[in-house]
mmCIF file with all atom_site columns, C-alpha atoms in Angstrom:
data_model
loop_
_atom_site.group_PDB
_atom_site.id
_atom_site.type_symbol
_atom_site.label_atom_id
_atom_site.label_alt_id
_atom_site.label_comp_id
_atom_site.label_asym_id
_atom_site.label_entity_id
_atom_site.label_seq_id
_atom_site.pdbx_PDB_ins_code
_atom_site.Cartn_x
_atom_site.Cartn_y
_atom_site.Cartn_z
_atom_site.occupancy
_atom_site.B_iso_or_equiv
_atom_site.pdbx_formal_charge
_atom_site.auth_seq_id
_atom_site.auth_comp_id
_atom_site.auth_asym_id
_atom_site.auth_atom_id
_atom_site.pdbx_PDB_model_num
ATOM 1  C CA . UNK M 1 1  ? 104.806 108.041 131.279 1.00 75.00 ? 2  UNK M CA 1
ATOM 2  C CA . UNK M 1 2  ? 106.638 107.482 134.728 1.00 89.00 ? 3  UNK M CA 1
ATOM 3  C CA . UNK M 1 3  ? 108.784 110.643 135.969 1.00 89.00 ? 4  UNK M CA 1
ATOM 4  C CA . UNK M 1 4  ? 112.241 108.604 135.443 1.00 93.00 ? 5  UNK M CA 1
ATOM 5  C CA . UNK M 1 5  ? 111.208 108.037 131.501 1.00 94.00 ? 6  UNK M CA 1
ATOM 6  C CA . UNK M 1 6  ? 109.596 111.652 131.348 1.00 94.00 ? 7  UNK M CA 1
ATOM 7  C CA . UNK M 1 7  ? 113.549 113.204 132.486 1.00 95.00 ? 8  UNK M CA 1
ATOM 8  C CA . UNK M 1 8  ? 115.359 110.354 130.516 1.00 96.00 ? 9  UNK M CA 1
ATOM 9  C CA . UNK M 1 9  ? 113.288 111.863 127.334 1.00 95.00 ? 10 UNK M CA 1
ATOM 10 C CA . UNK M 1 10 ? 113.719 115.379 128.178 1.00 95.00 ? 11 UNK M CA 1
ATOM 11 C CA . UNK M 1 11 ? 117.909 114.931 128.379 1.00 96.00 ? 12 UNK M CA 1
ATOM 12 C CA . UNK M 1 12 ? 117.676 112.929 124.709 1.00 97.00 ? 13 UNK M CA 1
ATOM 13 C CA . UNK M 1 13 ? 115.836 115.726 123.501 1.00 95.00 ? 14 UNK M CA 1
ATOM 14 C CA . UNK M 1 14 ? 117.920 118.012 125.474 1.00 96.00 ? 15 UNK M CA 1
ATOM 15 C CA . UNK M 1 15 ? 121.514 116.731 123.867 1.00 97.00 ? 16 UNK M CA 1
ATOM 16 C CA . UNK M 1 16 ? 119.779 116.330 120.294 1.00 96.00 ? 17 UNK M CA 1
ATOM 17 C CA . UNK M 1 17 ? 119.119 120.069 120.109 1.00 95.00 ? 18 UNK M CA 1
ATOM 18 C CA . UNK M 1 18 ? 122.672 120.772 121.247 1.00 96.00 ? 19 UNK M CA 1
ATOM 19 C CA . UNK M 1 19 ? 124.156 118.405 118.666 1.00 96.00 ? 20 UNK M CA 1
ATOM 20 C CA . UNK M 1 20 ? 121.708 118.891 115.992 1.00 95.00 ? 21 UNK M CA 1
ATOM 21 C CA . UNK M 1 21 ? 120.648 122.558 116.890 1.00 93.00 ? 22 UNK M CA 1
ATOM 22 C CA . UNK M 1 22 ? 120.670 123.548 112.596 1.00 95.00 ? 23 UNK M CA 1
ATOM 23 C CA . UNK M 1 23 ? 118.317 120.501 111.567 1.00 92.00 ? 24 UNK M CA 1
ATOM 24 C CA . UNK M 1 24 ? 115.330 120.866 109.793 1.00 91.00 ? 25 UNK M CA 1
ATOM 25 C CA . UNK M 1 25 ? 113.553 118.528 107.698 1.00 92.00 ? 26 UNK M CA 1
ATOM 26 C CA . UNK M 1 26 ? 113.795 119.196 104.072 1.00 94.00 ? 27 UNK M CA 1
ATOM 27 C CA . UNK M 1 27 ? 110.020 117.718 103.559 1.00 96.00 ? 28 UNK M CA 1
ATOM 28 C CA . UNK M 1 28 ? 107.439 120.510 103.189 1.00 94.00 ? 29 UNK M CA 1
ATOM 29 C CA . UNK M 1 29 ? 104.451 120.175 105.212 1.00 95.00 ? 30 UNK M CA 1
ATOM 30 C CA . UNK M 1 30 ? 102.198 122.266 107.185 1.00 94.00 ? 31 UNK M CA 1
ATOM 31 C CA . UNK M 1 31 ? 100.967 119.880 110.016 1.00 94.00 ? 32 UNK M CA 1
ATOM 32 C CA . UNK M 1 32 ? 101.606 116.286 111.261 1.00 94.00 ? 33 UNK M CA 1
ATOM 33 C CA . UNK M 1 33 ? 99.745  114.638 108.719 1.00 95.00 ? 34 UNK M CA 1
ATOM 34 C CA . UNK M 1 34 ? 101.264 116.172 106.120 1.00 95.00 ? 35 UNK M CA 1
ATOM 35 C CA . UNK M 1 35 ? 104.709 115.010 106.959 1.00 95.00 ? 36 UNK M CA 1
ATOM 36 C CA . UNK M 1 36 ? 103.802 111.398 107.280 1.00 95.00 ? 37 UNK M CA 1
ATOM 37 C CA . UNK M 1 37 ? 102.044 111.646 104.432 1.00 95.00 ? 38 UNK M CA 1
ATOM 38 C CA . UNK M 1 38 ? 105.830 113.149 102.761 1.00 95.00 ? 39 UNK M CA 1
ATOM 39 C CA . UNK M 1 39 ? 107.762 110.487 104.570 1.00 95.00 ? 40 UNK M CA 1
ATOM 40 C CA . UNK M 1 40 ? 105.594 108.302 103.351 1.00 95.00 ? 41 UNK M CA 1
ATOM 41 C CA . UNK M 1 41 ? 106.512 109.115 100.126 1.00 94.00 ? 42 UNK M CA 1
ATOM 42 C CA . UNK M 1 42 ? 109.932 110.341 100.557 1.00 94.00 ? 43 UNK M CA 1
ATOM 43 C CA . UNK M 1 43 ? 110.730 106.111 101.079 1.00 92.00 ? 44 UNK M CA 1
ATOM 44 C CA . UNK M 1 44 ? 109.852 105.890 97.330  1.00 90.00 ? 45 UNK M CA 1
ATOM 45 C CA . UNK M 1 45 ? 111.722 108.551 95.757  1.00 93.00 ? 46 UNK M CA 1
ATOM 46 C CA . UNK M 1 46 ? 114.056 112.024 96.466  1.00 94.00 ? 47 UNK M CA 1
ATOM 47 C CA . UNK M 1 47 ? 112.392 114.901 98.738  1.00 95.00 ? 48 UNK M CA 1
ATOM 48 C CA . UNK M 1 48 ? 112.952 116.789 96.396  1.00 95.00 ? 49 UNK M CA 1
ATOM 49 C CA . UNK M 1 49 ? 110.512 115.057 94.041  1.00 96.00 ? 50 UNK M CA 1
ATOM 50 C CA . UNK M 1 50 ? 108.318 114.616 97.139  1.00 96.00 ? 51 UNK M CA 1
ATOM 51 C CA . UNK M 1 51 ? 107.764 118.404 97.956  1.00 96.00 ? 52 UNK M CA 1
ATOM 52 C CA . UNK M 1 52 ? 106.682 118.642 94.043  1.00 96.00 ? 53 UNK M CA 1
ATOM 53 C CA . UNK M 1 53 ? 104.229 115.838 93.972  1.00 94.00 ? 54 UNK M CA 1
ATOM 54 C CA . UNK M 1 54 ? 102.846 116.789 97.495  1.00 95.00 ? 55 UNK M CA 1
ATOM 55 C CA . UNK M 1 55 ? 102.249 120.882 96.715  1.00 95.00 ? 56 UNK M CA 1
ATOM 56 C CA . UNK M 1 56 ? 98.883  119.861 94.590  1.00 95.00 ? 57 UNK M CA 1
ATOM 57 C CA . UNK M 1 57 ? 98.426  116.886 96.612  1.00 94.00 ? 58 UNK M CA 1
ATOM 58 C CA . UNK M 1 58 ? 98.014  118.522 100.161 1.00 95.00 ? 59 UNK M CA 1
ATOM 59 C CA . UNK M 1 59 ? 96.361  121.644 98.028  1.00 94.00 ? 60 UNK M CA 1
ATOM 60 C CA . UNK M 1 60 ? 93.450  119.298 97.014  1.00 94.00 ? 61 UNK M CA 1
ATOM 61 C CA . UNK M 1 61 ? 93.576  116.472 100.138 1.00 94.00 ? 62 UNK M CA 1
ATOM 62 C CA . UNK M 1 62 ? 93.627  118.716 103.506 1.00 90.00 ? 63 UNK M CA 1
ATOM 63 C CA . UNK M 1 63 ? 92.833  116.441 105.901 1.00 90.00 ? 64 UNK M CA 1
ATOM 64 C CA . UNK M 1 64 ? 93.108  112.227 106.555 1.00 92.00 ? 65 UNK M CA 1
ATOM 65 C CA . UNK M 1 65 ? 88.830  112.349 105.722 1.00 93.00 ? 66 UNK M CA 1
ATOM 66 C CA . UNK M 1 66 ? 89.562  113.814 102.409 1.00 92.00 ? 67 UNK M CA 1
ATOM 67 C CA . UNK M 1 67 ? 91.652  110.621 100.962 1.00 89.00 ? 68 UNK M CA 1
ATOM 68 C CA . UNK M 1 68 ? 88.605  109.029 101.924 1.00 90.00 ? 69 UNK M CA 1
ATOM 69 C CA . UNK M 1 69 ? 85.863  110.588 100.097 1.00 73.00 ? 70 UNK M CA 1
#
């Protein structure tokens, strides 16, 4: 990443947690995975039905190898 596109990101990010600065994301997840994994989901149906189906789901599937074996 060049310097000019490094600052340019750092002001977005910059004015998004002055405008936004009470966000969170209503998808429960522990890592990065996880919340694809939600959003993934979360296309399909409500978060709200997402955090229920993924709370066994991420209990039994920890990792990306485990939805593999």
């Amino acid at each position: 990443m060049t310097a000019d596109k490094k600052t340019r990101a750092d002001e977005i990010i910059r004015r998004l947690r002055i405008e936004y600065w009470d966000a969170h994301c209503a998808l429960v997840h522990s890592n990065a995975f996880e919340l694809l994994v939600a959003t993934i989901l979360s296309a399909q149906c409500t978060d709200e039905r997402v955090n229920i189906v993924t709370a066994n789901l991420f209990r039994k599937y920890r990792s990306p190898q485990d939805y593999l074996d």
